[in-house]
CSV table of C-alpha atoms and ligand atoms in Angstrom, one decimal:
chain,number,residue,atom,x,y,z
A,14,MET,CA,27.7,53.3,32.5
A,15,ALA,CA,24.5,52.7,34.7
A,16,ARG,CA,20.9,51.6,33.7
A,17,LEU,CA,17.6,51.3,35.2
A,18,ILE,CA,16.2,47.9,36.0
A,19,GLU,CA,12.5,47.3,36.9
A,20,LEU,CA,12.0,44.0,38.9
A,21,THR,CA,9.7,42.6,41.6
A,22,LEU,CA,11.8,41.9,44.7
A,23,ASN,CA,10.1,39.9,47.4
A,24,GLY,CA,6.6,40.6,46.0
A,25,ARG,CA,7.3,44.5,45.6
A,26,ARG,CA,7.8,46.4,42.4
A,27,ARG,CA,10.9,48.6,42.4
A,28,ILE,CA,12.6,50.6,39.8
A,29,ASP,CA,16.6,51.2,40.2
A,30,ALA,CA,19.7,52.4,38.7
A,31,VAL,CA,22.6,49.9,38.5
A,32,PRO,CA,25.7,49.9,37.0
A,33,ASP,CA,26.4,47.6,34.2
A,34,ASN,CA,28.9,45.5,36.1
A,35,LEU,CA,26.9,45.4,39.6
A,36,LEU,CA,26.4,41.6,41.1
A,37,LEU,CA,23.1,40.9,41.7
A,38,LEU,CA,24.6,39.6,45.4
A,39,ASP,CA,26.1,43.1,45.9
A,40,TYR,CA,22.5,45.2,44.6
A,41,LEU,CA,20.8,42.8,47.1
A,42,ARG,CA,22.9,43.4,50.0
A,43,GLY,CA,24.0,46.7,49.4
A,44,GLN,CA,21.4,48.7,47.1
A,45,ALA,CA,18.2,46.9,48.5
A,46,ASP,CA,19.6,46.4,52.0
A,47,LEU,CA,18.7,42.7,52.2
A,48,THR,CA,21.5,40.9,53.8
A,49,GLY,CA,19.9,37.7,54.3
A,50,THR,CA,21.7,36.7,51.0
A,51,LYS,CA,25.2,35.7,51.9
A,52,THR,CA,28.5,35.9,50.5
A,53,GLY,CA,30.7,33.0,50.7
A,54,CYS,CA,33.2,32.0,48.2
A,55,ASP,CA,32.1,34.7,45.8
A,56,GLY,CA,32.9,32.4,42.9
A,57,GLY,CA,30.0,30.1,42.1
A,58,GLU,CA,31.2,27.2,44.4
A,59,CYS,CA,29.2,27.4,47.7
A,60,GLY,CA,25.8,28.2,46.8
A,61,ALA,CA,25.5,30.8,50.1
A,62,CYS,CA,24.2,33.5,47.6
A,63,THR,CA,21.4,31.2,46.2
A,64,VAL,CA,18.4,33.6,45.5
A,65,LEU,CA,15.1,32.5,43.4
A,66,ILE,CA,14.7,33.9,39.8
A,67,ASP,CA,11.0,33.1,38.8
A,68,ASP,CA,11.3,30.4,41.3
A,69,PHE,CA,14.5,28.8,40.2
A,70,PRO,CA,17.5,28.9,42.2
A,71,ARG,CA,20.5,31.1,40.8
A,72,LEU,CA,23.8,32.1,42.2
A,73,ALA,CA,23.6,36.0,43.0
A,74,CYS,CA,27.4,36.1,42.8
A,75,LEU,CA,27.5,35.1,39.2
A,76,THR,CA,24.4,36.9,37.9
A,77,LEU,CA,24.4,40.9,37.1
A,78,ALA,CA,21.9,42.7,38.8
A,79,ALA,CA,21.1,44.5,35.2
A,80,ALA,CA,20.3,40.8,33.8
A,81,VAL,CA,17.0,40.6,36.3
A,82,SER,CA,15.3,43.5,34.8
A,83,GLY,CA,11.8,42.4,34.2
A,84,ARG,CA,11.9,39.1,36.4
A,85,ARG,CA,10.8,38.2,40.0
A,86,ILE,CA,13.5,37.8,42.3
A,87,ASP,CA,12.9,36.3,45.9
A,88,THR,CA,15.4,36.0,48.8
A,89,VAL,CA,15.1,34.7,52.2
A,90,GLU,CA,13.6,37.6,53.6
A,91,ALA,CA,10.4,36.9,51.3
A,92,LEU,CA,9.5,33.9,53.2
A,93,GLY,CA,7.4,33.4,56.3
A,94,ASN,CA,4.1,35.4,56.8
A,95,GLY,CA,3.5,37.8,59.5
A,96,GLY,CA,6.0,36.3,61.8
A,97,ALA,CA,4.8,32.5,60.8
A,98,LEU,CA,7.6,30.6,59.7
A,99,SER,CA,7.3,29.1,56.0
A,100,ALA,CA,7.1,25.2,55.6
A,101,VAL,CA,11.0,25.2,54.7
A,102,GLN,CA,11.9,27.5,57.7
A,103,ARG,CA,9.9,25.2,60.0
A,104,GLY,CA,11.7,22.3,58.6
A,105,PHE,CA,15.0,23.6,59.5
A,106,HIS,CA,14.0,24.6,62.7
A,107,GLU,CA,12.4,21.4,63.6
A,108,LYS,CA,14.9,18.9,62.3
A,109,LEU,CA,18.0,21.2,63.4
A,110,GLY,CA,19.1,21.9,59.7
A,111,SER,CA,21.2,24.6,60.7
A,112,GLN,CA,24.5,24.8,62.7
A,113,CYS,CA,26.5,28.0,62.5
A,114,GLY,CA,23.6,29.1,60.0
A,115,TYR,CA,26.0,30.9,57.3
A,116,CYS,CA,24.9,28.4,54.6
A,117,THR,CA,21.2,28.5,55.6
A,118,PRO,CA,19.7,31.0,53.6
A,119,GLY,CA,21.2,29.5,50.5
A,120,PHE,CA,20.0,26.2,51.3
A,121,ILE,CA,16.3,27.5,52.4
A,122,MET,CA,15.9,29.0,49.1
A,123,ALA,CA,17.2,26.4,47.2
A,124,CYS,CA,14.8,24.1,49.2
A,125,ALA,CA,11.8,26.7,48.7
A,126,GLY,CA,12.5,26.6,44.9
A,127,LEU,CA,12.5,23.1,44.8
A,128,LEU,CA,9.2,22.6,46.7
A,129,ARG,CA,7.6,25.5,44.6
A,130,ARG,CA,8.1,23.5,41.7
A,131,ASN,CA,7.9,19.9,42.9
A,132,PRO,CA,6.0,20.0,46.4
A,133,GLN,CA,6.4,16.2,47.0
A,134,PRO,CA,10.1,15.5,45.8
A,135,SER,CA,11.9,11.9,46.2
A,136,ALA,CA,15.0,11.8,48.4
A,137,GLU,CA,16.8,11.6,45.1
A,138,GLU,CA,15.3,14.8,43.8
A,139,ILE,CA,16.0,16.7,46.8
A,140,ARG,CA,19.7,15.5,46.9
A,141,ALA,CA,19.9,16.8,43.4
A,142,ALA,CA,18.3,20.2,44.1
A,143,LEU,CA,20.7,20.9,46.9
A,144,GLY,CA,23.9,19.7,44.7
A,145,SER,CA,25.0,23.2,44.2
A,146,ASN,CA,25.0,23.9,48.0
A,147,ILE,CA,27.6,23.2,50.3
A,148,CYS,CA,27.5,23.1,54.1
A,149,ARG,CA,30.6,22.7,56.6
A,150,CYS,CA,28.6,21.7,59.7
A,151,THR,CA,25.5,19.6,59.4
A,152,GLY,CA,26.5,16.5,57.4
A,153,TYR,CA,23.5,17.4,55.1
A,154,VAL,CA,21.3,14.6,56.9
A,155,LYS,CA,19.4,17.1,58.8
A,156,ILE,CA,18.6,19.2,55.9
A,157,ILE,CA,17.5,16.6,53.7
A,158,GLU,CA,15.0,15.6,56.7
A,159,ALA,CA,14.1,19.4,56.9
A,160,VAL,CA,13.0,19.3,53.1
A,161,GLU,CA,11.0,16.1,54.0
A,162,PHE,CA,9.5,17.8,56.9
A,163,ALA,CA,8.3,20.9,54.5
A,164,SER,CA,7.3,18.5,52.0
A,165,ASP,CA,5.0,16.9,54.5
A,166,LEU,CA,3.7,19.9,55.9
A,167,LEU,CA,2.8,21.0,52.2
A,168,ALA,CA,0.9,18.0,51.9
A,169,GLN,CA,-1.0,18.9,55.0
A,170,GLY,CA,-2.0,22.2,53.1
A,171,GLY,CA,-2.1,25.8,54.8
A,172,THR,CA,1.5,27.1,54.7
A,173,ALA,CA,3.7,28.0,51.8
A,174,PRO,CA,7.1,26.7,50.9
B,210,FES,S1,29.0,33.0,47.0
B,210,FES,FE1,27.9,32.8,45.4
B,210,FES,S2,28.4,30.4,45.0
B,210,FES,FE2,29.5,31.0,46.6
B,211,FES,S1,25.2,25.3,59.2
B,211,FES,FE1,27.2,25.9,59.0
B,211,FES,S2,28.0,25.7,57.0
B,211,FES,FE2,25.9,25.1,57.1
């Protein structure tokens, strides 16, 4: 069975017909052509597929596309503005928060969600917000520094998470 879903994806309204059993991850990558969201473990363990649903991080590999009708979905492609990096993207760039990069879109979306809800998080709140994301390369210290950098940028104003 297929059904129509209507959602706001990266700021744009769209309507799509999707099979009942289509994962949000496969909808984004295969139907919406948004390949920034990565497939990692495909089982809810790694966080590589993290997207924002109404500003809260969710795992696209554990979410049905049919379940997000009426919601606001943001993927990593939504960040930045006209070529200018978002605060979190700048943080990852300046603090070397990315090495091989495979985990990076998921981390960036988890960080962006945190900073949208809480622009000035404590180090403990940052660690808690990133608890569902795994990185095999960086050792996490650089990622936490990236979030702190982004938080400082937000405090100065003029940029979005
Ligand atoms: S691919 Fe979704 S949690 Fe790993
Ligand atoms: S940068 Fe390689 S897995 Fe995180």
